[in-house]
Amino acid sequence: MIILVLNAGSSSLKYQLFDMDTSQVMAAGVFERIGEANGIITHRLYSKTTETKTVFEQKITDHRQALDCVTDLLTGPVTGAIETISQIDAIGHRVVQGGEAFNRATRINPHVKKAIQENNPLAPLHNPPNLTGIEVAETLFPGVPNVAVFDTEFHQSMPPRAFMYALPYGYYTDLKVRRYGFHGTSHKYVAMEAARLMDRDIKDLNLITIHLGNGCSISAVQGGRCIDTSMGMTPLAGLMMGTRTGDMDPAIISYLLGSTGMDFVKLDDILNRHSGLKGICEMNDMRDIHAAAAKGDARARLATDMFCYRIKKYIGSYAAALGCLDAVIFTAGIGENDAVVREIVLKDLTILGIRLDTAVNRSNQTRPFHIHAPDSCVQVWVISTNEEFQIARETHSLLTADKEPEKNRLNTPGNVNGSSRFFT
Ligand code: ADP
C-alpha cells in the first residue's frame, strides 16, 4: 500500500510518500510561502541508498496548485517515485485539533469535515488550512480514501482530573475550555518505539515522553495511553519553549494589560512569539544559546537553566502521577541532539531511580540509543520522532481494519464523549 501524508499549514504544504509494504519513505518535500511571489519548493526522492534533492523557486498561488505540483513531482521523469498517481492508495492528513470528537485516526467524510470545522475556534491558525488540504486532495484524487490523524487524539485518554481546568464548569460544557494537548502523534510514536526497543509490551509500561523542538511538551503514558500532558487548551501551556512562555501565573495577563496599555493582540503575540528562550536571552535556537553561554552570556545560562528546570519538575510530577516509572524518552530537535540539556535535566534524579551514563549521553550515537547507566532503575532513551510515518501507519491500519468486521473497530475506551459516531 502506498500512502501520501499531507500536512497543510497556512502558507506551506509538507508531504511524504510511503511504501507501507517496506515501511520506506519514497519521496518527501515542502512547499513554502504559498500565496507569495517567491514560493520555495524542496523535493527529495529516496532510493535504498541515495537521496536526490531538488530545490526551486516558483510562485504557488494556493494549496490546490501546490498539490497539483506535488503530483507532478511524484510522477516526473527525474523527481518521480511512482509512475502514475493512481498508485497512491490512500492519503493521511495531519489535523491539529480534533477536540473531543476524535480519539483515533478517522476516515474523512462530510460529518468528519464538519466536525473539524467546528473545532476551528480552538485552532484558528491550523484547522482551516488542514481542512483546505483535505478538500484539495479530495478533488485531485477522486475515489482515494482520505484519513485524518489528529495531534490531539492520543491525549483524549486523559482522565477528567487531568484535562479539566479549575474554572466555572460551564466554560467546559459551553465553550469547550479544557486541556487537549498537542504533539500527540510524536508522543505516541516514541512511546511505541520505546516499548519495541525495550522488548516489552507497551501495556505493561509507565513512560514519560519528552518532545523538545521549537514547541515543547511532555506526556505521562501508562499502558500505552496518555494520562497527562503539559500543553493545554492551546500549545502555549506547559514547558518553556523557543518563543512561548509555557506555564505562568494567569494574573500576569491582566497585570500587563493594565500596566502597559497594550492590547490583547499585542500581548498574545508576546506570549507566543517573543517569550520562552527568546524572551530571556533573545535567542531561540539552543545551539546559539549554548555557544553564548560558553562565552559567559549570563542570560543564555539563565535561559538554559530555566528550560531544563521546568522539564525536571514535570518529570517529577508525572512520575508521581504514574506511580511507577520504566523509561524516560527524549525526542525532537533538542531532545534528540542536545546532550547538555539532557544532562542538566537528568542530573540529581536518583530519587526517581534515574541514573545517567554521562559519557554515553555525550557520545552522540546513531539514534535510537539509551543513555542510562547500567545500575539505573529507569531506562532513558533518545529516539527520533517520525510523525509523518505515524500518520501513514495509522492511515494504513485504519484502512486495513476497515476491511474487518464492524465489531473489531469499535471506539477505544476512555474517550469522554466517544467518537464512534464517525466510524460509519
Ligand atoms: P519543530 O518544533 O519546528 O519541528 P524541531 O524538532 O526541528 O522543531 O527542533 C528545532 C530546534 O531543535 C531548534 O530550534 C534547535 O533549538 C534545536 N536543535 C536542533 N539541532 C540541535 C543540536 N544539534 N543541538 C541543540 N539543539 C538543536
CSV table of C-alpha atoms and ligand atoms in Angstrom, one decimal:
chain,number,residue,atom,x,y,z
A,1,MET,CA,0.0,0.0,0.0
A,2,ILE,CA,1.4,3.4,-1.0
A,3,ILE,CA,0.3,6.3,1.3
A,4,LEU,CA,0.7,10.0,0.8
A,5,VAL,CA,0.9,12.0,4.0
A,6,LEU,CA,0.0,15.7,3.8
A,7,ASN,CA,0.5,18.5,6.4
A,8,ALA,CA,-1.1,21.7,5.1
A,9,GLY,CA,-0.2,24.8,7.0
A,10,SER,CA,-1.5,28.4,6.3
A,11,SER,CA,1.3,29.1,3.8
A,12,SER,CA,3.0,25.7,3.5
A,13,LEU,CA,2.4,22.2,2.4
A,14,LYS,CA,4.6,19.3,3.6
A,15,TYR,CA,4.3,15.8,2.1
A,16,GLN,CA,5.8,12.4,2.3
A,17,LEU,CA,5.1,9.3,0.2
A,18,PHE,CA,5.4,5.9,2.0
A,19,ASP,CA,5.6,2.4,0.7
A,20,MET,CA,3.9,0.6,3.7
A,21,ASP,CA,4.9,-2.8,2.5
A,22,THR,CA,8.5,-1.9,3.2
A,23,SER,CA,7.9,0.9,5.7
A,24,GLN,CA,10.2,3.1,3.5
A,25,VAL,CA,9.8,6.7,2.6
A,26,MET,CA,9.8,7.1,-1.2
A,27,ALA,CA,9.8,10.9,-1.5
A,28,ALA,CA,9.2,13.9,0.7
A,29,GLY,CA,9.0,17.7,0.3
A,30,VAL,CA,7.8,21.0,1.4
A,31,PHE,CA,6.2,24.0,-0.4
A,32,GLU,CA,6.9,27.2,1.5
A,33,ARG,CA,5.4,30.7,1.1
A,34,ILE,CA,2.3,29.6,-0.7
A,35,GLY,CA,0.4,32.7,-1.9
A,36,GLU,CA,3.6,34.8,-2.1
A,37,ALA,CA,5.6,35.8,-5.2
A,38,ASN,CA,8.6,33.8,-4.3
A,39,GLY,CA,7.5,30.3,-3.3
A,40,ILE,CA,10.2,27.8,-2.5
A,41,ILE,CA,9.8,24.1,-3.3
A,42,THR,CA,12.1,21.4,-1.9
A,43,HIS,CA,11.6,17.8,-3.0
A,44,ARG,CA,13.6,14.7,-2.1
A,45,LEU,CA,13.5,11.4,-3.9
A,46,TYR,CA,14.8,8.4,-1.9
A,47,SER,CA,16.1,5.1,-3.1
A,48,LYS,CA,17.6,2.4,-0.8
A,49,THR,CA,21.0,4.1,-0.9
A,50,THR,CA,20.6,7.6,-2.3
A,51,GLU,CA,18.7,10.8,-1.7
A,52,THR,CA,18.2,13.2,-4.6
A,53,LYS,CA,17.3,16.8,-3.6
A,54,THR,CA,15.6,19.3,-6.0
A,55,VAL,CA,15.0,22.9,-4.9
A,56,PHE,CA,13.4,25.6,-7.0
A,57,GLU,CA,11.5,28.9,-6.7
A,58,GLN,CA,8.1,29.3,-8.2
A,59,LYS,CA,5.0,31.4,-7.4
A,60,ILE,CA,2.5,29.0,-5.9
A,61,THR,CA,-0.9,30.6,-5.8
A,62,ASP,CA,-2.8,28.3,-3.4
A,63,HIS,CA,-2.8,24.8,-1.9
A,64,ARG,CA,-4.6,23.4,-5.0
A,65,GLN,CA,-1.7,24.5,-7.2
A,66,ALA,CA,0.8,23.2,-4.6
A,67,LEU,CA,-0.8,19.7,-4.6
A,68,ASP,CA,-1.0,19.7,-8.4
A,69,CYS,CA,2.7,20.4,-8.4
A,70,VAL,CA,3.3,17.6,-5.8
A,71,THR,CA,1.6,15.1,-8.1
A,72,ASP,CA,3.9,16.3,-11.0
A,73,LEU,CA,7.0,15.9,-8.8
A,74,LEU,CA,5.9,12.4,-7.6
A,75,THR,CA,5.4,11.2,-11.1
A,76,GLY,CA,8.0,13.2,-13.0
A,77,PRO,CA,10.8,11.6,-15.0
A,78,VAL,CA,13.7,12.8,-12.8
A,79,THR,CA,11.9,13.6,-9.5
A,80,GLY,CA,9.3,10.8,-9.5
A,81,ALA,CA,8.9,7.9,-7.1
A,82,ILE,CA,5.8,6.4,-8.9
A,83,GLU,CA,4.7,6.2,-12.5
A,84,THR,CA,1.1,7.4,-12.0
A,85,ILE,CA,-0.8,9.0,-9.2
A,86,SER,CA,-3.3,6.1,-9.4
A,87,GLN,CA,-0.6,4.1,-7.5
A,88,ILE,CA,-1.5,6.1,-4.4
A,89,ASP,CA,-3.8,4.0,-2.3
A,90,ALA,CA,-4.7,6.5,0.5
A,91,ILE,CA,-3.9,9.9,1.9
A,92,GLY,CA,-3.3,10.6,5.5
A,93,HIS,CA,-3.8,14.2,6.7
A,94,ARG,CA,-2.3,15.8,9.8
A,95,VAL,CA,-5.1,17.7,11.6
A,96,VAL,CA,-4.1,19.7,14.6
A,97,GLN,CA,-7.3,20.0,16.7
A,98,GLY,CA,-9.8,17.1,16.9
A,99,GLY,CA,-11.4,18.3,20.1
A,100,GLU,CA,-13.3,15.7,22.0
A,101,ALA,CA,-14.8,14.3,18.8
A,102,PHE,CA,-11.8,12.2,17.8
A,103,ASN,CA,-9.7,9.9,19.8
A,104,ARG,CA,-8.2,8.0,16.8
A,105,ALA,CA,-7.4,8.2,13.1
A,106,THR,CA,-10.7,8.7,11.2
A,107,ARG,CA,-11.7,8.2,7.6
A,108,ILE,CA,-12.9,11.5,6.2
A,109,ASN,CA,-16.5,12.0,5.2
A,110,PRO,CA,-18.8,15.1,5.3
A,111,HIS,CA,-19.5,14.6,9.0
A,112,VAL,CA,-15.9,14.5,9.9
A,113,LYS,CA,-15.1,17.6,7.8
A,114,LYS,CA,-17.9,19.4,9.6
A,115,ALA,CA,-16.6,18.3,13.0
A,116,ILE,CA,-13.1,19.5,12.0
A,117,GLN,CA,-14.6,22.9,11.0
A,118,GLU,CA,-16.5,23.1,14.3
A,119,ASN,CA,-13.1,22.9,16.1
A,120,ASN,CA,-11.7,25.9,14.1
A,121,PRO,CA,-12.2,28.3,17.0
A,122,LEU,CA,-9.9,26.1,19.1
A,123,ALA,CA,-7.1,26.1,16.5
A,124,PRO,CA,-7.8,29.1,14.2
A,125,LEU,CA,-4.3,29.1,12.6
A,126,HIS,CA,-4.2,25.3,12.0
A,127,ASN,CA,-7.5,23.6,11.4
A,128,PRO,CA,-8.7,25.8,8.5
A,129,PRO,CA,-5.6,25.1,6.3
A,130,ASN,CA,-5.7,21.4,7.4
A,131,LEU,CA,-9.2,21.3,6.0
A,132,THR,CA,-8.2,23.0,2.8
A,133,GLY,CA,-5.6,20.3,2.3
A,134,ILE,CA,-8.3,17.7,2.7
A,135,GLU,CA,-10.7,19.3,0.3
A,136,VAL,CA,-8.0,19.8,-2.4
A,137,ALA,CA,-6.9,16.2,-2.0
A,138,GLU,CA,-10.5,15.1,-2.4
A,139,THR,CA,-10.7,16.9,-5.8
A,140,LEU,CA,-7.3,15.9,-7.1
A,141,PHE,CA,-7.5,12.2,-6.0
A,142,PRO,CA,-11.2,11.3,-6.6
A,143,GLY,CA,-12.1,7.9,-5.0
A,144,VAL,CA,-8.9,7.7,-2.9
A,145,PRO,CA,-9.6,7.3,0.8
A,146,ASN,CA,-8.6,10.3,3.0
A,147,VAL,CA,-7.8,9.8,6.7
A,148,ALA,CA,-7.4,12.5,9.4
A,149,VAL,CA,-4.9,11.9,12.1
A,150,PHE,CA,-5.2,14.4,14.9
A,151,ASP,CA,-2.4,15.9,17.1
A,152,THR,CA,-4.9,15.8,20.0
A,153,GLU,CA,-6.2,12.2,19.6
A,154,PHE,CA,-3.5,10.5,21.7
A,155,HIS,CA,-4.3,12.7,24.6
A,156,GLN,CA,-8.1,12.0,24.6
A,157,SER,CA,-7.4,9.2,27.1
A,158,MET,CA,-6.6,11.7,29.8
A,159,PRO,CA,-9.0,11.4,32.8
A,160,PRO,CA,-11.1,14.5,33.7
A,161,ARG,CA,-8.9,15.3,36.7
A,162,ALA,CA,-6.0,15.9,34.2
A,163,PHE,CA,-7.9,17.7,31.5
A,164,MET,CA,-10.2,19.9,33.5
A,165,TYR,CA,-9.3,23.5,34.4
A,166,ALA,CA,-10.4,24.8,37.8
A,167,LEU,CA,-12.7,27.3,36.2
A,168,PRO,CA,-16.5,27.6,36.4
A,169,TYR,CA,-17.8,24.3,34.9
A,170,GLY,CA,-19.9,25.9,32.3
A,171,TYR,CA,-16.8,27.1,30.4
A,172,TYR,CA,-16.1,23.4,29.8
A,173,THR,CA,-19.6,22.4,28.7
A,174,ASP,CA,-20.4,25.6,26.8
A,175,LEU,CA,-17.1,26.7,25.4
A,176,LYS,CA,-15.0,23.5,25.3
A,177,VAL,CA,-12.4,25.0,27.6
A,178,ARG,CA,-10.2,22.1,28.7
A,179,ARG,CA,-6.7,20.7,28.2
A,180,TYR,CA,-6.4,19.0,24.8
A,181,GLY,CA,-2.6,18.6,24.5
A,182,PHE,CA,-0.6,18.6,21.2
A,183,HIS,CA,2.3,16.7,19.6
A,184,GLY,CA,0.2,13.6,20.3
A,185,THR,CA,1.4,11.8,17.1
A,186,SER,CA,5.0,12.3,18.3
A,187,HIS,CA,4.4,11.1,21.9
A,188,LYS,CA,2.6,8.1,20.6
A,189,TYR,CA,5.2,7.2,18.1
A,190,VAL,CA,8.2,7.4,20.5
A,191,ALA,CA,6.2,5.6,23.2
A,192,MET,CA,5.6,2.7,20.8
A,193,GLU,CA,9.2,2.7,19.7
A,194,ALA,CA,10.5,2.7,23.3
A,195,ALA,CA,8.4,-0.4,24.0
A,196,ARG,CA,9.7,-2.1,20.9
A,197,LEU,CA,13.3,-1.2,21.8
A,198,MET,CA,12.9,-2.3,25.4
A,199,ASP,CA,11.3,-5.5,24.1
A,200,ARG,CA,8.3,-5.0,26.4
A,201,ASP,CA,4.6,-4.9,25.8
A,202,ILE,CA,3.6,-1.2,25.9
A,203,LYS,CA,0.6,-2.2,28.1
A,204,ASP,CA,3.0,-3.0,30.9
A,205,LEU,CA,5.0,0.2,30.7
A,206,ASN,CA,4.9,3.6,32.5
A,207,LEU,CA,6.7,6.1,30.3
A,208,ILE,CA,7.4,9.8,30.3
A,209,THR,CA,7.9,11.1,26.7
A,210,ILE,CA,9.6,14.5,26.3
A,211,HIS,CA,9.3,16.3,22.9
A,212,LEU,CA,11.7,19.2,22.8
A,213,GLY,CA,11.6,21.1,19.4
A,214,ASN,CA,10.6,24.7,18.8
A,215,GLY,CA,7.5,23.7,20.6
A,216,CYS,CA,8.0,21.5,23.7
A,217,SER,CA,5.7,19.2,25.5
A,218,ILE,CA,5.9,16.2,27.9
A,219,SER,CA,3.4,13.4,28.5
A,220,ALA,CA,2.8,10.7,31.0
A,221,VAL,CA,2.0,7.4,29.2
A,222,GLN,CA,0.6,4.5,31.1
A,223,GLY,CA,0.0,1.2,29.4
A,224,GLY,CA,0.2,3.0,26.0
A,225,ARG,CA,-2.4,5.6,26.9
A,226,CYS,CA,-1.7,9.2,27.7
A,227,ILE,CA,-2.8,10.1,31.3
A,228,ASP,CA,-1.5,13.7,31.3
A,229,THR,CA,0.3,16.1,29.1
A,230,SER,CA,1.8,19.6,29.5
A,231,MET,CA,0.3,21.5,26.6
A,232,GLY,CA,-3.2,22.7,27.4
A,233,MET,CA,-6.2,24.1,25.5
A,234,THR,CA,-3.6,25.7,23.3
A,235,PRO,CA,0.1,24.9,22.6
A,236,LEU,CA,1.1,27.8,24.8
A,237,ALA,CA,1.0,25.9,28.1
A,238,GLY,CA,3.5,23.7,29.9
A,239,LEU,CA,7.2,23.7,29.3
A,240,MET,CA,9.2,26.8,28.4
A,241,MET,CA,9.7,26.8,24.6
A,242,GLY,CA,11.7,28.5,21.9
A,243,THR,CA,9.4,31.6,21.8
A,244,ARG,CA,6.4,30.6,24.0
A,245,THR,CA,6.0,31.2,27.8
A,246,GLY,CA,4.8,27.8,28.9
A,247,ASP,CA,3.1,27.8,32.3
A,248,MET,CA,2.8,31.2,34.1
A,249,ASP,CA,0.6,32.9,36.6
A,250,PRO,CA,-2.6,33.8,34.6
A,251,ALA,CA,-2.9,37.0,36.6
A,252,ILE,CA,0.2,38.3,34.8
A,253,ILE,CA,-2.0,38.8,31.8
A,254,SER,CA,-4.4,41.3,33.4
A,255,TYR,CA,-1.5,43.0,35.2
A,256,LEU,CA,0.4,43.5,31.9
A,257,LEU,CA,-2.7,44.7,30.1
A,258,GLY,CA,-3.4,47.2,32.8
A,259,SER,CA,0.1,48.4,33.4
A,260,THR,CA,1.5,48.7,29.9
A,261,GLY,CA,-1.6,49.8,28.0
A,262,MET,CA,-1.0,47.3,25.2
A,263,ASP,CA,-4.0,45.5,23.7
A,264,PHE,CA,-4.6,41.8,23.9
A,265,VAL,CA,-3.5,41.1,20.3
A,266,LYS,CA,-0.1,42.5,21.1
A,267,LEU,CA,0.2,40.6,24.4
A,268,ASP,CA,-0.9,37.4,22.7
A,269,ASP,CA,2.0,37.9,20.2
A,270,ILE,CA,4.4,38.5,23.0
A,271,LEU,CA,3.3,35.3,24.9
A,272,ASN,CA,3.6,33.2,21.7
A,273,ARG,CA,6.5,34.7,19.7
A,274,HIS,CA,8.6,36.8,22.0
A,275,SER,CA,8.8,34.8,25.2
A,276,GLY,CA,10.3,31.5,26.2
A,277,LEU,CA,14.1,31.2,25.5
A,278,LYS,CA,13.9,34.2,23.2
A,279,GLY,CA,12.3,36.3,25.8
A,280,ILE,CA,15.0,35.6,28.3
A,281,CYS,CA,18.1,35.7,26.1
A,282,GLU,CA,17.0,37.0,22.7
A,283,MET,CA,17.9,33.7,21.0
A,284,ASN,CA,15.6,30.7,20.5
A,285,ASP,CA,17.9,28.1,18.9
A,286,MET,CA,19.5,26.0,21.6
A,287,ARG,CA,22.8,25.7,19.6
A,288,ASP,CA,23.2,29.5,19.7
A,289,ILE,CA,22.3,29.7,23.3
A,290,HIS,CA,24.9,27.1,24.3
A,291,ALA,CA,27.5,28.9,22.3
A,292,ALA,CA,26.6,32.2,24.0
A,293,ALA,CA,26.6,30.6,27.5
A,294,ALA,CA,30.0,29.1,26.8
A,295,LYS,CA,31.3,32.6,26.2
A,296,GLY,CA,29.9,33.7,29.6
A,297,ASP,CA,26.5,35.2,28.5
A,298,ALA,CA,24.6,35.1,31.8
A,299,ARG,CA,21.1,35.4,30.2
A,300,ALA,CA,21.9,32.5,27.9
A,301,ARG,CA,22.8,30.4,31.0
A,302,LEU,CA,19.7,31.5,32.8
A,303,ALA,CA,17.5,30.6,29.8
A,304,THR,CA,19.1,27.1,29.7
A,305,ASP,CA,18.7,26.7,33.5
A,306,MET,CA,15.0,27.7,33.4
A,307,PHE,CA,14.3,25.5,30.4
A,308,CYS,CA,15.9,22.4,32.0
A,309,TYR,CA,14.5,23.0,35.5
A,310,ARG,CA,10.9,23.1,34.2
A,311,ILE,CA,11.4,19.8,32.4
A,312,LYS,CA,12.9,18.3,35.6
A,313,LYS,CA,9.8,19.5,37.6
A,314,TYR,CA,7.4,17.9,35.1
A,315,ILE,CA,9.3,14.6,35.2
A,316,GLY,CA,8.9,14.6,39.0
A,317,SER,CA,5.2,15.4,38.8
A,318,TYR,CA,4.5,12.8,36.1
A,319,ALA,CA,6.4,10.2,37.9
A,320,ALA,CA,4.1,10.8,40.8
A,321,ALA,CA,1.0,10.7,38.5
A,322,LEU,CA,2.2,7.4,37.0
A,323,GLY,CA,3.1,5.9,40.4
A,324,CYS,CA,5.9,3.9,38.8
A,325,LEU,CA,8.4,4.7,36.0
A,326,ASP,CA,10.0,2.4,33.5
A,327,ALA,CA,11.5,4.8,31.0
A,328,VAL,CA,12.0,8.4,30.0
A,329,ILE,CA,12.2,9.2,26.3
A,330,PHE,CA,13.8,12.3,24.7
A,331,THR,CA,12.8,13.3,21.2
A,332,ALA,CA,12.6,16.2,18.6
A,333,GLY,CA,15.4,18.7,17.7
A,334,ILE,CA,16.6,19.5,21.2
A,335,GLY,CA,15.7,16.1,22.8
A,336,GLU,CA,17.5,14.1,20.1
A,337,ASN,CA,20.6,16.3,19.7
A,338,ASP,CA,21.3,18.2,22.8
A,339,ALA,CA,23.3,16.2,25.4
A,340,VAL,CA,23.8,19.3,27.6
A,341,VAL,CA,20.1,19.8,28.1
A,342,ARG,CA,19.6,16.0,28.7
A,343,GLU,CA,22.4,16.0,31.3
A,344,ILE,CA,21.1,19.1,33.2
A,345,VAL,CA,17.6,17.7,33.2
A,346,LEU,CA,18.6,14.2,34.4
A,347,LYS,CA,21.2,15.3,36.9
A,348,ASP,CA,20.3,14.5,40.5
A,349,LEU,CA,17.2,12.5,39.7
A,350,THR,CA,18.3,9.4,41.6
A,351,ILE,CA,15.3,10.0,43.9
A,352,LEU,CA,13.3,8.6,40.9
A,353,GLY,CA,15.8,5.8,40.2
A,354,ILE,CA,17.2,7.6,37.1
A,355,ARG,CA,21.0,7.4,36.7
A,356,LEU,CA,22.6,8.8,33.5
A,357,ASP,CA,25.6,7.4,31.8
A,358,THR,CA,27.2,10.8,31.1
A,359,ALA,CA,29.8,9.5,28.7
A,360,VAL,CA,27.2,7.7,26.5
A,361,ASN,CA,24.9,10.7,26.7
A,362,ARG,CA,27.6,12.9,25.3
A,363,SER,CA,28.8,10.4,22.7
A,364,ASN,CA,26.1,11.3,20.1
A,365,GLN,CA,25.5,7.8,18.9
A,366,THR,CA,23.2,6.9,16.0
A,367,ARG,CA,19.6,7.1,17.2
A,368,PRO,CA,17.9,5.3,18.8
A,369,PHE,CA,20.2,4.8,21.7
A,370,HIS,CA,19.9,4.6,25.5
A,371,ILE,CA,21.8,6.8,27.9
A,372,HIS,CA,21.0,5.3,31.3
A,373,ALA,CA,23.8,3.8,33.5
A,374,PRO,CA,23.8,0.1,34.0
A,375,ASP,CA,22.5,0.5,37.6
A,376,SER,CA,19.7,2.8,36.7
A,377,CYS,CA,16.2,1.5,37.7
A,378,VAL,CA,14.7,3.7,34.9
A,379,GLN,CA,15.7,3.4,31.3
A,380,VAL,CA,16.4,6.6,29.4
A,381,TRP,CA,16.2,6.6,25.6
A,382,VAL,CA,16.9,9.1,22.8
A,383,ILE,CA,14.6,8.3,19.9
A,384,SER,CA,14.0,10.2,16.6
A,385,THR,CA,10.4,11.2,16.2
A,386,ASN,CA,8.6,10.4,13.0
A,387,GLU,CA,5.2,12.0,13.0
A,388,GLU,CA,4.7,11.5,9.2
A,389,PHE,CA,5.3,7.8,9.4
A,390,GLN,CA,3.0,7.5,12.4
A,391,ILE,CA,0.2,9.2,10.3
A,392,ALA,CA,0.9,6.8,7.4
A,393,ARG,CA,0.8,3.9,9.9
A,394,GLU,CA,-2.5,4.9,11.4
A,395,THR,CA,-4.0,5.5,7.9
A,396,HIS,CA,-2.8,2.1,6.9
A,397,SER,CA,-4.2,0.3,10.0
A,398,LEU,CA,-7.5,2.1,9.8
A,399,LEU,CA,-8.0,1.2,6.1
A,400,THR,CA,-6.9,-2.4,6.8
A,401,ALA,CA,-9.2,-2.6,9.8
A,402,ASP,CA,-12.0,-1.1,7.5
A,403,LYS,CA,-12.0,-4.4,5.8
A,404,GLU,CA,-12.6,-6.3,9.1
A,405,PRO,CA,-16.0,-6.7,10.7
A,406,GLU,CA,-17.5,-3.7,12.4
A,407,LYS,CA,-17.0,-5.2,15.9
A,408,ASN,CA,-13.3,-5.1,15.5
A,409,ARG,CA,-13.1,-1.3,15.1
A,410,LEU,CA,-15.2,0.0,17.9
A,411,ASN,CA,-14.1,3.1,19.8
A,412,THR,CA,-11.3,2.6,22.4
A,413,PRO,CA,-12.4,3.1,26.0
A,414,GLY,CA,-11.6,6.2,27.9
A,415,ASN,CA,-12.9,8.8,25.4
A,416,VAL,CA,-15.1,11.3,27.2
A,417,ASN,CA,-17.8,11.6,24.6
A,418,GLY,CA,-16.9,8.8,22.3
A,419,SER,CA,-16.3,9.1,18.6
A,420,SER,CA,-17.9,6.0,17.3
A,421,ARG,CA,-20.5,8.2,15.5
A,422,PHE,CA,-17.8,9.0,12.9
A,423,PHE,CA,-17.0,5.4,12.2
A,424,THR,CA,-19.9,4.7,10.0
B,1,ADP,P1,9.9,21.9,15.2
B,1,ADP,O1,9.2,22.0,16.5
B,1,ADP,O2,9.9,23.1,14.4
B,1,ADP,O3,9.6,20.6,14.5
B,1,ADP,P2,12.5,20.6,15.7
B,1,ADP,O4,12.0,19.4,16.3
B,1,ADP,O5,13.1,20.5,14.3
B,1,ADP,O6,11.4,21.8,15.7
B,1,ADP,O7,13.6,21.3,16.7
B,1,ADP,C1,14.1,22.6,16.3
B,1,ADP,C2,15.0,23.0,17.4
B,1,ADP,O8,15.9,22.0,17.8
B,1,ADP,C3,15.9,24.2,17.0
B,1,ADP,O9,15.3,25.4,17.3
B,1,ADP,C4,17.1,24.0,17.9
B,1,ADP,O10,16.9,24.7,19.1
B,1,ADP,C5,17.1,22.5,18.3
B,1,ADP,N1,18.2,21.8,17.7
B,1,ADP,C6,18.4,21.2,16.5
B,1,ADP,N2,19.6,20.6,16.4
B,1,ADP,C7,20.2,20.8,17.6
B,1,ADP,C8,21.5,20.4,18.1
B,1,ADP,N3,22.4,19.7,17.4
B,1,ADP,N4,21.8,20.8,19.3
B,1,ADP,C9,20.9,21.5,20.1
B,1,ADP,N5,19.7,21.9,19.6
B,1,ADP,C10,19.4,21.5,18.4
